[in-house]
Short mmCIF file of C-alpha atoms and ligand atoms in Angstrom, two decimals:
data_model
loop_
_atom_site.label_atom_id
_atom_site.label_comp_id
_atom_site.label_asym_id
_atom_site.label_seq_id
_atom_site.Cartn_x
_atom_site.Cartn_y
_atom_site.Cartn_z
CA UNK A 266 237.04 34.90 -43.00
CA UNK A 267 237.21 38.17 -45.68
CA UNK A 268 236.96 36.20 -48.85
CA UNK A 269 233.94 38.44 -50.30
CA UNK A 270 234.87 41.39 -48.41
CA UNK A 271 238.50 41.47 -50.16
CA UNK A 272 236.90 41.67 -53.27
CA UNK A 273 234.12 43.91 -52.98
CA UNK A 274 236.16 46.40 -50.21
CA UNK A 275 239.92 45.89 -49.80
CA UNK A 276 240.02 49.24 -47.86
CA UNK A 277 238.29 47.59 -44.92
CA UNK A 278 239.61 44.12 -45.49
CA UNK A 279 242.68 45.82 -44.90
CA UNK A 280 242.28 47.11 -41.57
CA UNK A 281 241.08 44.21 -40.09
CA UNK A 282 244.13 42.31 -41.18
CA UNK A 283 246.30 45.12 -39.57
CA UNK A 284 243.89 45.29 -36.27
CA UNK A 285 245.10 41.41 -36.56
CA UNK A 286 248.36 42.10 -37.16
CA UNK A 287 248.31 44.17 -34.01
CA UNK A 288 246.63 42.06 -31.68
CA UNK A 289 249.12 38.90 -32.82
CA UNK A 290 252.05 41.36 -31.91
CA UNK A 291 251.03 43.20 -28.90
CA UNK A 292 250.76 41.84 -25.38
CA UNK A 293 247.56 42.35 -24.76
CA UNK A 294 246.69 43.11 -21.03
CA UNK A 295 243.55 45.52 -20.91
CA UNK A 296 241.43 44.03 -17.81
CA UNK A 297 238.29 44.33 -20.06
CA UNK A 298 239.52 42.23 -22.78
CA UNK A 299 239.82 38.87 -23.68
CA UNK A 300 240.47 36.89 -27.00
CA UNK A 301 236.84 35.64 -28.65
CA UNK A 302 237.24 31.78 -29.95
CA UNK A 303 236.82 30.97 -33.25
CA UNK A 304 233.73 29.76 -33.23
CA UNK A 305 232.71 32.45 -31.40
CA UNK A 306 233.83 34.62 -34.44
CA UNK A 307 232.03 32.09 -36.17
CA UNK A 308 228.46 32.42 -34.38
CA UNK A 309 228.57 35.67 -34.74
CA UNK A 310 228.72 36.46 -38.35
CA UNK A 311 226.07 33.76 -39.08
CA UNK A 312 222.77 34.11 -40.70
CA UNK A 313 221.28 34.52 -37.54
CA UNK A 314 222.25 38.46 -37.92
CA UNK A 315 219.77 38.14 -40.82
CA UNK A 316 216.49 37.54 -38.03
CA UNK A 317 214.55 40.50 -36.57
CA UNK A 318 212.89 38.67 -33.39
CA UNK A 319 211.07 40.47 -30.47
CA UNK A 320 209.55 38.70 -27.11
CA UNK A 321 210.35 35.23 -25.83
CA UNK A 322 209.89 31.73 -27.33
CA UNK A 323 206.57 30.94 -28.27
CA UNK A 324 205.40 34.62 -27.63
CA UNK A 325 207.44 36.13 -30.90
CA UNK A 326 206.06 39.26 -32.53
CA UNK A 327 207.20 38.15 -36.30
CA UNK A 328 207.19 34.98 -37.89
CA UNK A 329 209.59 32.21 -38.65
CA UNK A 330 210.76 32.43 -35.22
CA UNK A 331 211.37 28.37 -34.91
CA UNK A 332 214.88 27.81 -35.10
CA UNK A 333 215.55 30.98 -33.30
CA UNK A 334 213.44 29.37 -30.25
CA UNK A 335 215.57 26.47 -30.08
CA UNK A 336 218.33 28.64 -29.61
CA UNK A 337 217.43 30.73 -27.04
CA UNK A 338 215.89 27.61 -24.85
CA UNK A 339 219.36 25.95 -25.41
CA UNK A 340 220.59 28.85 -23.90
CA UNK A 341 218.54 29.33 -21.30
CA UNK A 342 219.34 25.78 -20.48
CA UNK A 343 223.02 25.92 -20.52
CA UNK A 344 223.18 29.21 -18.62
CA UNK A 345 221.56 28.06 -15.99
CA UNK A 346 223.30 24.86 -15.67
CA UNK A 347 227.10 26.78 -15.97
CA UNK A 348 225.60 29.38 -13.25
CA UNK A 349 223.48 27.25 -11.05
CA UNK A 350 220.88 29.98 -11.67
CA UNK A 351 217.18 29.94 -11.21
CA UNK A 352 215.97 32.40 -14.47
CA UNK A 353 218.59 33.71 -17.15
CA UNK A 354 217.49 36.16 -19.02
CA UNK A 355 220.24 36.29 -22.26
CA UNK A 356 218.49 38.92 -24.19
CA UNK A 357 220.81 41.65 -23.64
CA UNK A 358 223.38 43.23 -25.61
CA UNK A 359 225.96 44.23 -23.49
CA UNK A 360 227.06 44.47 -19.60
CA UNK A 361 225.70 47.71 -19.79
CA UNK A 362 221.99 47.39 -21.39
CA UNK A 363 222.22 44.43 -19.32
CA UNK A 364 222.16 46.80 -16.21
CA UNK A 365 219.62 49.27 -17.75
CA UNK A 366 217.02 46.07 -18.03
CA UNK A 367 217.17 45.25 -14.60
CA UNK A 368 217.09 49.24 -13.54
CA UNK A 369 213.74 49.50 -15.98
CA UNK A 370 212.16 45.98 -14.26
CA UNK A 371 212.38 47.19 -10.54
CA UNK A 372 213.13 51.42 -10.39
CA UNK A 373 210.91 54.00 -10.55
CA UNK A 374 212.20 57.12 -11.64
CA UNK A 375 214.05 59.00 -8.33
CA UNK A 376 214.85 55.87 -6.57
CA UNK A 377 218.11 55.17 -4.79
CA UNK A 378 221.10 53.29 -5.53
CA UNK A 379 223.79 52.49 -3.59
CA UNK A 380 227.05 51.74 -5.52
CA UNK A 381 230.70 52.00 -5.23
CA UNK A 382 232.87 54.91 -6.63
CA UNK A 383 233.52 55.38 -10.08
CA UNK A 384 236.74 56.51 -9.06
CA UNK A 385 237.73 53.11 -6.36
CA UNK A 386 236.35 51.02 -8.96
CA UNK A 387 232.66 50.59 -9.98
CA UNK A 388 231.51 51.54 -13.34
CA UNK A 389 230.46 54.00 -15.12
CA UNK A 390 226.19 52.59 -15.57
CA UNK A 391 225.94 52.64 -11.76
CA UNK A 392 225.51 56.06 -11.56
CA UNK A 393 228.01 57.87 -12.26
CA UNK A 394 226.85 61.82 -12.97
CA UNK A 395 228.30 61.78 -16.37
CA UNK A 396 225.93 58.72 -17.11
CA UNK A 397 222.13 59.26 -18.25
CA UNK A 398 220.94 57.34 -15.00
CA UNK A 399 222.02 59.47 -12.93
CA UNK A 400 219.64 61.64 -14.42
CA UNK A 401 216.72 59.07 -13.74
CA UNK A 402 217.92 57.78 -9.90
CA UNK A 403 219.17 58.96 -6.53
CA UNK A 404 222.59 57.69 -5.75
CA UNK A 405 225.04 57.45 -2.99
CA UNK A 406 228.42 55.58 -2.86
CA UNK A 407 230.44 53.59 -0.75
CA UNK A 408 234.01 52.48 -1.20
CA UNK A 409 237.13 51.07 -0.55
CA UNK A 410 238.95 51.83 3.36
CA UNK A 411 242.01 54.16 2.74
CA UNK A 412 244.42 51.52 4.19
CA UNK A 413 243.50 48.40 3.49
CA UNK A 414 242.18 49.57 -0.16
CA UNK A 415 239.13 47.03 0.49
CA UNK A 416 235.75 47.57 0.30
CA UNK A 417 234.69 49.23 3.43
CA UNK A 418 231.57 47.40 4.55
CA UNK A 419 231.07 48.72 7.67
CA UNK A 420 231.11 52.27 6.39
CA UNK A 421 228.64 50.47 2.97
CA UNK A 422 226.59 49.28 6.21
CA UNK A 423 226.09 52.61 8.08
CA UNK A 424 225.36 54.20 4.66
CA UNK A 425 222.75 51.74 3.94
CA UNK A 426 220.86 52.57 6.79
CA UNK A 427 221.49 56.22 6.97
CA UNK A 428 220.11 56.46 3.08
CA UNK A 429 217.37 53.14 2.96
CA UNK A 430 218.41 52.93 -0.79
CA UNK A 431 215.76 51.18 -3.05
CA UNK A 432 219.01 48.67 -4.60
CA UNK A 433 222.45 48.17 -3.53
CA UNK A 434 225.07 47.50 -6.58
CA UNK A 435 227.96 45.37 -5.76
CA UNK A 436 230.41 44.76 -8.78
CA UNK A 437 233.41 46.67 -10.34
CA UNK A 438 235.62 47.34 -13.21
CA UNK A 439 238.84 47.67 -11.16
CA UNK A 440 238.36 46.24 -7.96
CA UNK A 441 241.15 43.27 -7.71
CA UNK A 442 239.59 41.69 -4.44
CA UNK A 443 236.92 39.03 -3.48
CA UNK A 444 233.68 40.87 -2.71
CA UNK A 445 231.84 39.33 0.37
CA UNK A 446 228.27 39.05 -1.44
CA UNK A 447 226.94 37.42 1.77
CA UNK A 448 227.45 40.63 3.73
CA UNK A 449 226.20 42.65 1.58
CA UNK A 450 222.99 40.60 0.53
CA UNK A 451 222.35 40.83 4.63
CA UNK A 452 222.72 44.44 4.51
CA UNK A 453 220.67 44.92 1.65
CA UNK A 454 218.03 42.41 3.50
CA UNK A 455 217.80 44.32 6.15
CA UNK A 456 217.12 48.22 4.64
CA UNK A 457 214.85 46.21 1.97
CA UNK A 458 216.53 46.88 -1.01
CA UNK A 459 217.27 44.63 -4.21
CA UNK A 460 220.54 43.34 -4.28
CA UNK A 461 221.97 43.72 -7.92
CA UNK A 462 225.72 42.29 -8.53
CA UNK A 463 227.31 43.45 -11.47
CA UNK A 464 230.24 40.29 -12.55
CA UNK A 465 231.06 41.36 -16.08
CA UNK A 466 234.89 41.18 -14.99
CA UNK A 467 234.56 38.38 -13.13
CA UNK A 468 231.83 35.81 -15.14
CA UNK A 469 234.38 33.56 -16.85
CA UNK A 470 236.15 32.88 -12.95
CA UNK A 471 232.79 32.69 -11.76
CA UNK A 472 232.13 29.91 -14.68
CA UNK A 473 234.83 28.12 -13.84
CA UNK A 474 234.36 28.13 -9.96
CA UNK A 475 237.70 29.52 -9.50
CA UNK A 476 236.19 32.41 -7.10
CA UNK A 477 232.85 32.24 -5.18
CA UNK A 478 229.93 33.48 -7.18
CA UNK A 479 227.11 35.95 -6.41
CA UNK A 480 224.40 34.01 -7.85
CA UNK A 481 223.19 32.57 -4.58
CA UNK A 482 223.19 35.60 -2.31
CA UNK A 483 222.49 38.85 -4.80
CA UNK A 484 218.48 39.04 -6.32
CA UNK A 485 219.61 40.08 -9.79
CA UNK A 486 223.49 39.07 -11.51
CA UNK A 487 224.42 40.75 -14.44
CA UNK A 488 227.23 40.67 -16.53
CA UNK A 489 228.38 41.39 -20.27
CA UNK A 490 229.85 38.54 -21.76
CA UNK A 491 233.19 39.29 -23.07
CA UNK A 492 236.10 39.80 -20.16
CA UNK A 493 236.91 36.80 -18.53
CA UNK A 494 233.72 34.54 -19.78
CA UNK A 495 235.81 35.18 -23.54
CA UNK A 496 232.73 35.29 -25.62
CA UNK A 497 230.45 37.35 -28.04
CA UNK A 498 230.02 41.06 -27.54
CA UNK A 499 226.95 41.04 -25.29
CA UNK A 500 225.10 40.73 -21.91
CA UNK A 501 223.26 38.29 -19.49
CA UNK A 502 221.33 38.76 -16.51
CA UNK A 503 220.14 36.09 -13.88
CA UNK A 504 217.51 36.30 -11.21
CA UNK A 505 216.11 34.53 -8.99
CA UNK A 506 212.72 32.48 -9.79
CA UNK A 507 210.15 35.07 -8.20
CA UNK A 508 211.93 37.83 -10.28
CA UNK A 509 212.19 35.87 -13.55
CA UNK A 510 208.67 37.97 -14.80
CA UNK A 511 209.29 41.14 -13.90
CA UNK A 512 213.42 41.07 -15.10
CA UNK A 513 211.72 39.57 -18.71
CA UNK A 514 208.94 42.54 -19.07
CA UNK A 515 211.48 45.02 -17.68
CA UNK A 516 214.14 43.68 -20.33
CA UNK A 517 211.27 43.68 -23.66
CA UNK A 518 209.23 45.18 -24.01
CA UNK A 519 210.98 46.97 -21.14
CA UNK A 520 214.18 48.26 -22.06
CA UNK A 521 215.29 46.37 -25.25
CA UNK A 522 213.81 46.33 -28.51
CA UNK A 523 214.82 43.36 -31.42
CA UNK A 524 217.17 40.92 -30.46
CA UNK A 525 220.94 39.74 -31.63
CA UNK A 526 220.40 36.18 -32.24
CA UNK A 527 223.94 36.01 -34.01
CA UNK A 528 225.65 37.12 -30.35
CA UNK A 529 222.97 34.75 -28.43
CA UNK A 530 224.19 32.23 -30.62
CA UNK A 531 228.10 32.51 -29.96
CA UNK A 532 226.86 33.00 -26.29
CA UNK A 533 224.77 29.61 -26.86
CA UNK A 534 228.60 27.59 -27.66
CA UNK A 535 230.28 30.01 -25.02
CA UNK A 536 227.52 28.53 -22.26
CA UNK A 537 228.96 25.20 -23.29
CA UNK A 538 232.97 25.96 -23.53
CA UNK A 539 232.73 27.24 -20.60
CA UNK A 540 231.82 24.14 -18.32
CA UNK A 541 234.66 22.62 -19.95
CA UNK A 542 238.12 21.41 -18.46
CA UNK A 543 240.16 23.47 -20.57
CA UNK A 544 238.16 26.87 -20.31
CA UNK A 545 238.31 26.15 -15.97
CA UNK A 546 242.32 25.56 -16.71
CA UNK A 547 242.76 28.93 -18.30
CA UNK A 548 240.80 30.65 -15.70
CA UNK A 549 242.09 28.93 -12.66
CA UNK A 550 246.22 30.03 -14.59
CA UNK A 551 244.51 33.84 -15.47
CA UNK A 552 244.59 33.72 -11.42
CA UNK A 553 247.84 32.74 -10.85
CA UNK A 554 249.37 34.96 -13.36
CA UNK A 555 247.68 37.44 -11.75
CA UNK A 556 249.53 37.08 -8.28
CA UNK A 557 252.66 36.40 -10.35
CA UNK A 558 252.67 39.28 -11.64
CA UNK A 559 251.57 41.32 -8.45
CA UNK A 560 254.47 39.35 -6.71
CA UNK A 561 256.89 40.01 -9.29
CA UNK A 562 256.32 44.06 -9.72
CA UNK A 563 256.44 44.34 -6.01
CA UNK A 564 259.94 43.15 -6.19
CA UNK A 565 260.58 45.92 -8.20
CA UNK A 566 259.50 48.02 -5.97
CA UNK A 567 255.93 49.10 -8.15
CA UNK A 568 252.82 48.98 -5.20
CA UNK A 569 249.98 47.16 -5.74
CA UNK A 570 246.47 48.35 -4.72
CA UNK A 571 245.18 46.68 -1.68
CA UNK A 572 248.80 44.86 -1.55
CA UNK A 573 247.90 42.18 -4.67
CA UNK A 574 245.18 40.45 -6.36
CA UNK A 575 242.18 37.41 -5.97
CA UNK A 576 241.23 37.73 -9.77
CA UNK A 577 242.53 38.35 -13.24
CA UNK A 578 243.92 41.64 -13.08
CA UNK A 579 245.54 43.88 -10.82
CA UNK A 580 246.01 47.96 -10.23
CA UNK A 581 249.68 49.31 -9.87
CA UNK A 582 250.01 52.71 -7.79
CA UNK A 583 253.32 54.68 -9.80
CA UNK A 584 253.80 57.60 -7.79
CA UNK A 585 257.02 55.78 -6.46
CA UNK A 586 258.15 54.98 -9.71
CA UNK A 587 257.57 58.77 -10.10
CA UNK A 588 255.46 58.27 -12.78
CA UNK A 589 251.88 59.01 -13.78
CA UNK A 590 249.35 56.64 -15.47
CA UNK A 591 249.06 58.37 -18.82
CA UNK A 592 252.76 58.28 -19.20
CA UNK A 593 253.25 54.75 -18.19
CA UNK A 594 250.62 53.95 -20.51
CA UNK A 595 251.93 55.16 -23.32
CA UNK A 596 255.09 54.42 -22.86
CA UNK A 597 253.97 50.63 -22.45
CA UNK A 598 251.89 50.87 -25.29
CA UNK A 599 255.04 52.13 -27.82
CA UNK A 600 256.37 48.46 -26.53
CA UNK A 601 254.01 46.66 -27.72
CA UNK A 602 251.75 46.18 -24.06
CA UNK A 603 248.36 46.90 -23.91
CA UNK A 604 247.13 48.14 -20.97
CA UNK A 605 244.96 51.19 -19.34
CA UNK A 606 245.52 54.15 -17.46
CA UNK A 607 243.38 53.65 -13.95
CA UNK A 608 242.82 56.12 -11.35
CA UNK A 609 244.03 54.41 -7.86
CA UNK A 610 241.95 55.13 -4.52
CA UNK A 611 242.20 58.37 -3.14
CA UNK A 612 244.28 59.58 -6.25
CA UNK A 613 245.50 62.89 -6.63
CA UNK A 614 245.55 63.32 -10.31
CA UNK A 615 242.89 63.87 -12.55
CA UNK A 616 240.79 61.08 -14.14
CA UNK A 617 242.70 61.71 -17.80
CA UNK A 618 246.02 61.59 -16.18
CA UNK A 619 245.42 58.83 -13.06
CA UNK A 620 248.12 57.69 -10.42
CA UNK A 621 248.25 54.22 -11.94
CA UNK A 622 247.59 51.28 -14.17
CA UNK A 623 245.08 48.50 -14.50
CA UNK A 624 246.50 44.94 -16.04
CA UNK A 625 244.49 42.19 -16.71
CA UNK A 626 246.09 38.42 -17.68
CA UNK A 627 243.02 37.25 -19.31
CA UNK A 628 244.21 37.54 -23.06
CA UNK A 629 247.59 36.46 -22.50
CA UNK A 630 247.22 33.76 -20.41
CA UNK A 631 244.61 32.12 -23.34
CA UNK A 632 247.61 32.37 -25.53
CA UNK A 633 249.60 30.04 -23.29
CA UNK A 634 251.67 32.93 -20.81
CA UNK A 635 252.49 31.19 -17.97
CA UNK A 636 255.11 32.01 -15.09
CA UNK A 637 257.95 31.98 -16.54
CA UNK A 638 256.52 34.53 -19.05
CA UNK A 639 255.06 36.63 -16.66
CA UNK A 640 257.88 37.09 -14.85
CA UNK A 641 260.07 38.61 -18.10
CA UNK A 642 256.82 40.82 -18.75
CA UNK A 643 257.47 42.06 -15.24
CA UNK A 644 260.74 42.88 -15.95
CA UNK A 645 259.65 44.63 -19.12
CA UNK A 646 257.62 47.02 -17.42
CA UNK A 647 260.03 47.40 -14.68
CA UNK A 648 262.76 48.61 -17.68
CA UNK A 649 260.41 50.98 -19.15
CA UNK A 650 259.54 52.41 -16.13
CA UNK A 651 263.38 53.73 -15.32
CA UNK A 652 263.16 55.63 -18.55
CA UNK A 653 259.89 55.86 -20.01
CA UNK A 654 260.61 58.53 -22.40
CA UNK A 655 263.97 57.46 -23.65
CA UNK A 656 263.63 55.73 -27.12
CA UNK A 657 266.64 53.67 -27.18
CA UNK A 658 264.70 51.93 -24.30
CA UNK A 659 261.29 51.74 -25.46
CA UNK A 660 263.01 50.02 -28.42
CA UNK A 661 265.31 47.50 -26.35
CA UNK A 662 261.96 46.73 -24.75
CA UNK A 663 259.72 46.34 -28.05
CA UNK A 664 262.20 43.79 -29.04
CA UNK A 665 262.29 41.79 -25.81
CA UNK A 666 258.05 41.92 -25.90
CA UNK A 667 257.90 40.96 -29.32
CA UNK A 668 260.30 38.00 -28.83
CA UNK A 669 258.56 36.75 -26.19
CA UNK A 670 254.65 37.39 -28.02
CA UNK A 671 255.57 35.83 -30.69
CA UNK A 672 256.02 32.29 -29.69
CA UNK A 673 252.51 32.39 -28.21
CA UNK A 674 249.99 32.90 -31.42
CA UNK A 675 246.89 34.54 -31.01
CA UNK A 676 245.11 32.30 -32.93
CA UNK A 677 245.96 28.49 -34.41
CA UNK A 678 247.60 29.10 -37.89
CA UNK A 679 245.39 29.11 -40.94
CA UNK A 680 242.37 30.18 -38.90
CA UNK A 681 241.60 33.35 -41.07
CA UNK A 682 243.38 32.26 -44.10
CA UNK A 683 240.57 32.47 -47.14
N1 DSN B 758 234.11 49.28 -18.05
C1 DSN B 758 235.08 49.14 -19.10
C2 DSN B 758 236.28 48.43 -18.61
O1 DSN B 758 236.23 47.79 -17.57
O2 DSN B 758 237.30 48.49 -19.28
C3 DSN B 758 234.52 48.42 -20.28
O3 DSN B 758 233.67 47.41 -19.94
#
């Protein structure tokens, strides 16, 4: 896939092949990541980077917008078919902007938003202070109960109606439980606010039907399309029919400007590979590696957040293991797994040092992981836990990692051979 680059810039050329080298050799287990197909890879370095296109089919401000149309209808099509959606709107580029659109179709500037903590596991664009929205909206947060670790939607329904927010977010970046969308479209029905879900983790399980979507209860869905739905680098949002205007005025002119018909492309094949039988086998084992490897850590005496896991990845509490997150992290990380420092409910350390660890199984379980694997990553971890800092460990456990990586290739062989 570098034949011209190679020539004309080995420099670069070069670190792709070691970012490859990397990513064949590590375990990869960040909760945000997943491994793009090839044709994925494919779609996106087409000549469809080459067209600037603004506005919708049939209402394009440039020319030679034809092929492009057929594109974005196809995926309209598909999307909605995978989703069981009423309107898709595929025009953004990321989870994020994705977000922003459906902010700029409905909010006026000081309206309120009700989302969960940062900090218990929402994200960063639903207004958190150190994001520029917070600088536009209102917002007030709800999250998880301090023993159960689940969403606490009595206190979420007392704060509704105390506040009368303008939208209600559900969706999060470390949240390993089933959110009841029902409960909280009822809530939000009854203050009058928009319900928004965010399922950028979640879209590929959602796909697949392995856990309940949000389409049918929340007004607006949005996701990026990476994580667990394994495609391009970019967004989606879906609506329901009497929204479908607004979300595409709020989204462009709205909030976007020129689109990335190279990503809508990949997402185009991704719409398709994803209402296959292989794509809802992967998902329905990134589940049960999941709980294996909650299970299997909790015999080692790690505790898991909220006591285990509904969906790909899973939060680890180390204060027991008398570690902190950073540490584990790294320590992990000079092994050859991949994962990210995550603060834990209630924590009491700061954000750049955390109480624990998210893992996601979405990356390793495409490569093939199954039980038997998982458990012997569990044991890993467990073994560079006791002694995180001691190198004749951390090198015992690179080699067990490595050994067990490398039977399960990243990619098929060949596939980036010029
Ligand atoms: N929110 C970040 C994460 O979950 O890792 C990136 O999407």
């Amino acid at each position: 896939m570098l034949k011209f680059t190679r020539q004309s810039d080995p420099e670069i050329a070069a670190l792709v092949d070691e970012e490859l080298h990397r990513q064949e050799h590590n375990i990869e287990m960040i909760a945000s990541e997943s491994t793009a197909p090839l044709e994925v890879m494919e779609l996106s370095g087409s000549v469809f980077t080459n067209k600037t296109l603004e506005g919708y089919p049939g209402r394009r401000f440039q020319a030679g917008s034809e092929v492009a149309d057929k594109v974005e209808r196809l995926a309209w099509e598909r999307a909605k078919e995978l989703f069981g959606a009423e309107h898709v709107n595929i025009q953004s580029y990321s989870g994020s902007t994705a977000n922003y659109s459906v902010f700029a179709s409905v909010l006026n500037p000081g309206d309120k938003i009700l989302a969960m903590r940062l900090d218990q596991g929402g994200h960063l664009t639903h207004g958190s202070p150190a994001n520029w929205v917070s600088k536009i909206y209102t917002h007030v947060f709800y999250g998880v109960d301090k023993e159960t670790e689940r969403i606490d939607y009595d206190a979420l329904d007392k704060l509704a109606k105390e506040e009368k927010p303008k939208m209600i977010i559900a969706g999060a970046s470390s949240y390993p439980r089933l959110i009841d969308y029902e409960r909280i479209a009822k809530i939000a029905e009854e203050v009058g606010a928009y319900f928004m879900v965010d399922m950028a983790h979640i879209a590929g399980l959602v796909a697949a039907k392995v856990i309940p979507s949000p389409i049918p209860y929340a007004d607006f869905v949005t996701s990026s399309t990476t994580k667990t739905f394994c495609s391009a680098r970019s967004g989606m949002v879906f609506c329901k029919e009497k929204y479908a205007k607004i979300l595409d005025k709020g989204t462009f002119p709205g909030s976007l400007g020129s689109l990335m018909f190279h990503t809508m492309a990949a997402k185009t094949w991704s719409f398709k590979y994803a209402a296959s039988e292989e794509f809802r086998q992967i998902m329905q084992q990134v589940v049960v590696n999941a709980r294996k490897l909650a299970e299997e850590l909790t015999k080692y005496g790690f505790r898991i957040v909220s006591g285990g896991t509904d969906n790909h990845l899973l939060v680890v509490d180390l204060r027991g293991k008398g570690i902190t997150g950073t540490v584990f992290q790294d320590a992990l990380d000079a092994v050859g797994i991949t994962v990210n420092k995550n603060m834990i409910p209630f924590d009491p350390e700061k954000p750049s040092v955390t109480s624990g660890v998210r893992i996601g199984l979405t990356s390793v379980t495409q490569r093939g992981l199954k039980e038997p694997e998982i458990t012997e990553i569990a044991s890993i971890m467990n073994q560079v836990a006791q002694a995180p800092t001691d190198e004749k460990n951390l090198a015992e456990c690179k080699e067990r990692a490595e050994a067990l990586i490398s039977k399960f290739p990243l990619y098929q062989a060949g596939a980036f051979d010029d």
